[in-house]
Amino acid sequence: MDNRAIHLIMFTLSAILSLAIKLNREVYIGINGGLDVLLGLVMSYLYIVILVSGYVTFAHSVTNRKLSNCIISITCGALLWEIHQAFIPEMYFDWKDMVATLMAFTALMLIQHYKPVGNSEHGSVAIGKG
């Protein structure tokens, strides 16, 4: 399975899961403290996965360098947004969201390392041989 297929599956499943959580989160809040934390963390994790997977899925051409830069940029943006919330009275800073963001970063970088999007010679998406 090539990298685009992996990211298409991740994009689809993450989008469906985040939509399901967003629509039903109020039903599950207050049942269990651990569940409340998990529901909050999953959204931060899925945010990064959806953006990066969407980029790989829908971009015309993706190179390993572009994808690495994309993962780093989106992660930095999400972390800066979380830090920014600490300075806005109406917002809520949660260090656990930062941990979830870093976990998504780690998972995506591992996928990138073990299943790169293309070869460095051509700078385009690898075509599966088989």
PDB file of C-alpha atoms in Angstrom:
ATOM      1  CA  MET A   1       0.000   0.000   0.000  1.00  0.00           C
ATOM      2  CA  ASP A   2       1.479   3.356  -0.974  1.00  0.00           C
ATOM      3  CA  ASN A   3       1.670   6.434   1.223  1.00  0.00           C
ATOM      4  CA  ARG A   4      -1.214   8.257  -0.473  1.00  0.00           C
ATOM      5  CA  ALA A   5      -3.548   5.338   0.198  1.00  0.00           C
ATOM      6  CA  ILE A   6      -2.475   5.257   3.845  1.00  0.00           C
ATOM      7  CA  HIS A   7      -3.106   8.993   4.174  1.00  0.00           C
ATOM      8  CA  LEU A   8      -6.461   8.759   2.364  1.00  0.00           C
ATOM      9  CA  ILE A   9      -7.596   6.095   4.834  1.00  0.00           C
ATOM     10  CA  MET A  10      -6.281   8.160   7.773  1.00  0.00           C
ATOM     11  CA  PHE A  11      -7.978  11.294   6.443  1.00  0.00           C
ATOM     12  CA  THR A  12     -11.329   9.559   5.974  1.00  0.00           C
ATOM     13  CA  LEU A  13     -11.338   7.744   9.314  1.00  0.00           C
ATOM     14  CA  SER A  14     -10.082  10.802  11.217  1.00  0.00           C
ATOM     15  CA  ALA A  15     -12.689  13.075   9.640  1.00  0.00           C
ATOM     16  CA  ILE A  16     -15.505  10.644  10.438  1.00  0.00           C
ATOM     17  CA  LEU A  17     -14.270  10.098  13.998  1.00  0.00           C
ATOM     18  CA  SER A  18     -13.809  13.809  14.693  1.00  0.00           C
ATOM     19  CA  LEU A  19     -17.262  14.587  13.315  1.00  0.00           C
ATOM     20  CA  ALA A  20     -18.806  11.832  15.454  1.00  0.00           C
ATOM     21  CA  ILE A  21     -17.025  13.108  18.563  1.00  0.00           C
ATOM     22  CA  LYS A  22     -17.921  16.737  17.847  1.00  0.00           C
ATOM     23  CA  LEU A  23     -21.613  15.900  17.384  1.00  0.00           C
ATOM     24  CA  ASN A  24     -21.890  13.562  20.388  1.00  0.00           C
ATOM     25  CA  ARG A  25     -19.336  14.967  22.832  1.00  0.00           C
ATOM     26  CA  GLU A  26     -21.941  16.579  25.092  1.00  0.00           C
ATOM     27  CA  VAL A  27     -23.613  13.191  25.615  1.00  0.00           C
ATOM     28  CA  TYR A  28     -20.440  11.677  27.046  1.00  0.00           C
ATOM     29  CA  ILE A  29     -19.143  14.605  29.114  1.00  0.00           C
ATOM     30  CA  GLY A  30     -19.389  13.961  32.843  1.00  0.00           C
ATOM     31  CA  ILE A  31     -19.736  10.185  32.632  1.00  0.00           C
ATOM     32  CA  ASN A  32     -16.111   9.565  33.497  1.00  0.00           C
ATOM     33  CA  GLY A  33     -13.201  11.945  34.067  1.00  0.00           C
ATOM     34  CA  GLY A  34     -10.867   9.822  31.958  1.00  0.00           C
ATOM     35  CA  LEU A  35     -13.350   9.792  29.092  1.00  0.00           C
ATOM     36  CA  ASP A  36     -13.615  13.589  29.252  1.00  0.00           C
ATOM     37  CA  VAL A  37      -9.831  13.906  28.956  1.00  0.00           C
ATOM     38  CA  LEU A  38      -9.679  11.357  26.134  1.00  0.00           C
ATOM     39  CA  LEU A  39     -12.383  13.127  24.131  1.00  0.00           C
ATOM     40  CA  GLY A  40     -10.483  16.396  24.460  1.00  0.00           C
ATOM     41  CA  LEU A  41      -7.155  14.863  23.491  1.00  0.00           C
ATOM     42  CA  VAL A  42      -8.505  12.974  20.501  1.00  0.00           C
ATOM     43  CA  MET A  43      -9.689  16.188  18.872  1.00  0.00           C
ATOM     44  CA  SER A  44      -6.223  17.774  19.136  1.00  0.00           C
ATOM     45  CA  TYR A  45      -4.643  14.606  17.754  1.00  0.00           C
ATOM     46  CA  LEU A  46      -7.117  14.307  14.893  1.00  0.00           C
ATOM     47  CA  TYR A  47      -6.731  17.973  13.946  1.00  0.00           C
ATOM     48  CA  ILE A  48      -3.089  17.404  13.003  1.00  0.00           C
ATOM     49  CA  VAL A  49      -3.772  14.060  11.311  1.00  0.00           C
ATOM     50  CA  ILE A  50      -6.629  15.472   9.206  1.00  0.00           C
ATOM     51  CA  LEU A  51      -4.630  18.476   7.983  1.00  0.00           C
ATOM     52  CA  VAL A  52      -1.503  16.491   7.088  1.00  0.00           C
ATOM     53  CA  SER A  53      -3.407  13.566   5.588  1.00  0.00           C
ATOM     54  CA  GLY A  54      -5.587  15.954   3.617  1.00  0.00           C
ATOM     55  CA  TYR A  55      -2.481  17.615   2.235  1.00  0.00           C
ATOM     56  CA  VAL A  56      -0.991  14.293   1.101  1.00  0.00           C
ATOM     57  CA  THR A  57      -4.311  13.067  -0.261  1.00  0.00           C
ATOM     58  CA  PHE A  58      -5.288  16.155  -2.243  1.00  0.00           C
ATOM     59  CA  ALA A  59      -1.982  17.815  -3.192  1.00  0.00           C
ATOM     60  CA  HIS A  60      -0.938  17.405  -6.810  1.00  0.00           C
ATOM     61  CA  SER A  61       2.630  16.442  -5.988  1.00  0.00           C
ATOM     62  CA  VAL A  62       4.202  15.696  -2.642  1.00  0.00           C
ATOM     63  CA  THR A  63       7.862  15.137  -1.927  1.00  0.00           C
ATOM     64  CA  ASN A  64       9.407  13.834   1.253  1.00  0.00           C
ATOM     65  CA  ARG A  65      10.795  17.269   2.036  1.00  0.00           C
ATOM     66  CA  LYS A  66       7.437  19.009   1.438  1.00  0.00           C
ATOM     67  CA  LEU A  67       5.652  16.485   3.628  1.00  0.00           C
ATOM     68  CA  SER A  68       8.179  16.817   6.454  1.00  0.00           C
ATOM     69  CA  ASN A  69       7.867  20.609   6.270  1.00  0.00           C
ATOM     70  CA  CYS A  70       4.076  20.295   6.247  1.00  0.00           C
ATOM     71  CA  ILE A  71       4.050  18.084   9.344  1.00  0.00           C
ATOM     72  CA  ILE A  72       6.419  20.404  11.205  1.00  0.00           C
ATOM     73  CA  SER A  73       4.562  23.566  10.163  1.00  0.00           C
ATOM     74  CA  ILE A  74       1.108  22.302  11.070  1.00  0.00           C
ATOM     75  CA  THR A  75       2.363  20.982  14.410  1.00  0.00           C
ATOM     76  CA  CYS A  76       4.090  24.281  15.226  1.00  0.00           C
ATOM     77  CA  GLY A  77       0.948  26.193  14.288  1.00  0.00           C
ATOM     78  CA  ALA A  78      -1.199  24.001  16.537  1.00  0.00           C
ATOM     79  CA  LEU A  79       1.252  24.357  19.430  1.00  0.00           C
ATOM     80  CA  LEU A  80       1.404  28.132  19.004  1.00  0.00           C
ATOM     81  CA  TRP A  81      -2.393  28.282  18.955  1.00  0.00           C
ATOM     82  CA  GLU A  82      -2.535  26.328  22.196  1.00  0.00           C
ATOM     83  CA  ILE A  83       0.020  28.652  23.823  1.00  0.00           C
ATOM     84  CA  HIS A  84      -1.894  31.662  22.470  1.00  0.00           C
ATOM     85  CA  GLN A  85      -5.007  30.462  24.311  1.00  0.00           C
ATOM     86  CA  ALA A  86      -3.219  30.975  27.630  1.00  0.00           C
ATOM     87  CA  PHE A  87      -3.276  34.734  27.029  1.00  0.00           C
ATOM     88  CA  ILE A  88      -6.943  35.054  26.050  1.00  0.00           C
ATOM     89  CA  PRO A  89      -9.354  35.144  29.014  1.00  0.00           C
ATOM     90  CA  GLU A  90     -12.193  33.487  27.065  1.00  0.00           C
ATOM     91  CA  MET A  91     -10.004  30.583  25.956  1.00  0.00           C
ATOM     92  CA  TYR A  92      -8.598  27.630  27.879  1.00  0.00           C
ATOM     93  CA  PHE A  93      -4.966  26.501  27.780  1.00  0.00           C
ATOM     94  CA  ASP A  94      -4.576  22.743  28.181  1.00  0.00           C
ATOM     95  CA  TRP A  95      -1.100  21.230  28.283  1.00  0.00           C
ATOM     96  CA  LYS A  96      -2.643  17.832  27.502  1.00  0.00           C
ATOM     97  CA  ASP A  97      -3.633  19.176  24.079  1.00  0.00           C
ATOM     98  CA  MET A  98       0.021  19.983  23.498  1.00  0.00           C
ATOM     99  CA  VAL A  99       0.928  16.392  24.375  1.00  0.00           C
ATOM    100  CA  ALA A 100      -1.725  15.075  21.957  1.00  0.00           C
ATOM    101  CA  THR A 101      -0.384  17.367  19.229  1.00  0.00           C
ATOM    102  CA  LEU A 102       3.148  16.090  19.800  1.00  0.00           C
ATOM    103  CA  MET A 103       1.883  12.502  19.725  1.00  0.00           C
ATOM    104  CA  ALA A 104       0.269  13.147  16.336  1.00  0.00           C
ATOM    105  CA  PHE A 105       3.520  14.734  15.142  1.00  0.00           C
ATOM    106  CA  THR A 106       5.478  11.663  16.252  1.00  0.00           C
ATOM    107  CA  ALA A 107       3.054   9.239  14.599  1.00  0.00           C
ATOM    108  CA  LEU A 108       3.063  11.153  11.305  1.00  0.00           C
ATOM    109  CA  MET A 109       6.850  11.464  11.262  1.00  0.00           C
ATOM    110  CA  LEU A 110       7.168   7.726  11.891  1.00  0.00           C
ATOM    111  CA  ILE A 111       4.801   6.999   9.017  1.00  0.00           C
ATOM    112  CA  GLN A 112       6.821   9.390   6.857  1.00  0.00           C
ATOM    113  CA  HIS A 113      10.067   7.682   7.885  1.00  0.00           C
ATOM    114  CA  TYR A 114       8.935   4.104   7.295  1.00  0.00           C
ATOM    115  CA  LYS A 115       6.657   4.776   4.315  1.00  0.00           C
ATOM    116  CA  PRO A 116       8.032   7.832   2.452  1.00  0.00           C
ATOM    117  CA  VAL A 117       5.849   9.487  -0.188  1.00  0.00           C
ATOM    118  CA  GLY A 118       8.343   9.521  -2.995  1.00  0.00           C
ATOM    119  CA  ASN A 119      11.869   8.939  -4.009  1.00  0.00           C
ATOM    120  CA  SER A 120      14.333  11.788  -3.779  1.00  0.00           C
ATOM    121  CA  GLU A 121      15.558  11.362  -7.371  1.00  0.00           C
ATOM    122  CA  HIS A 122      12.338  12.429  -9.058  1.00  0.00           C
ATOM    123  CA  GLY A 123      10.782  14.523  -6.282  1.00  0.00           C
ATOM    124  CA  SER A 124       7.328  13.179  -6.998  1.00  0.00           C
ATOM    125  CA  VAL A 125       4.971  10.638  -5.553  1.00  0.00           C
ATOM    126  CA  ALA A 126       6.291   7.103  -5.742  1.00  0.00           C
ATOM    127  CA  ILE A 127       4.477   4.755  -8.034  1.00  0.00           C
ATOM    128  CA  GLY A 128       3.944   1.339  -6.571  1.00  0.00           C
ATOM    129  CA  LYS A 129       5.785  -1.490  -8.295  1.00  0.00           C
ATOM    130  CA  GLY A 130       4.139  -4.769  -8.324  1.00  0.00           C
TER     131      GLY A 130
END
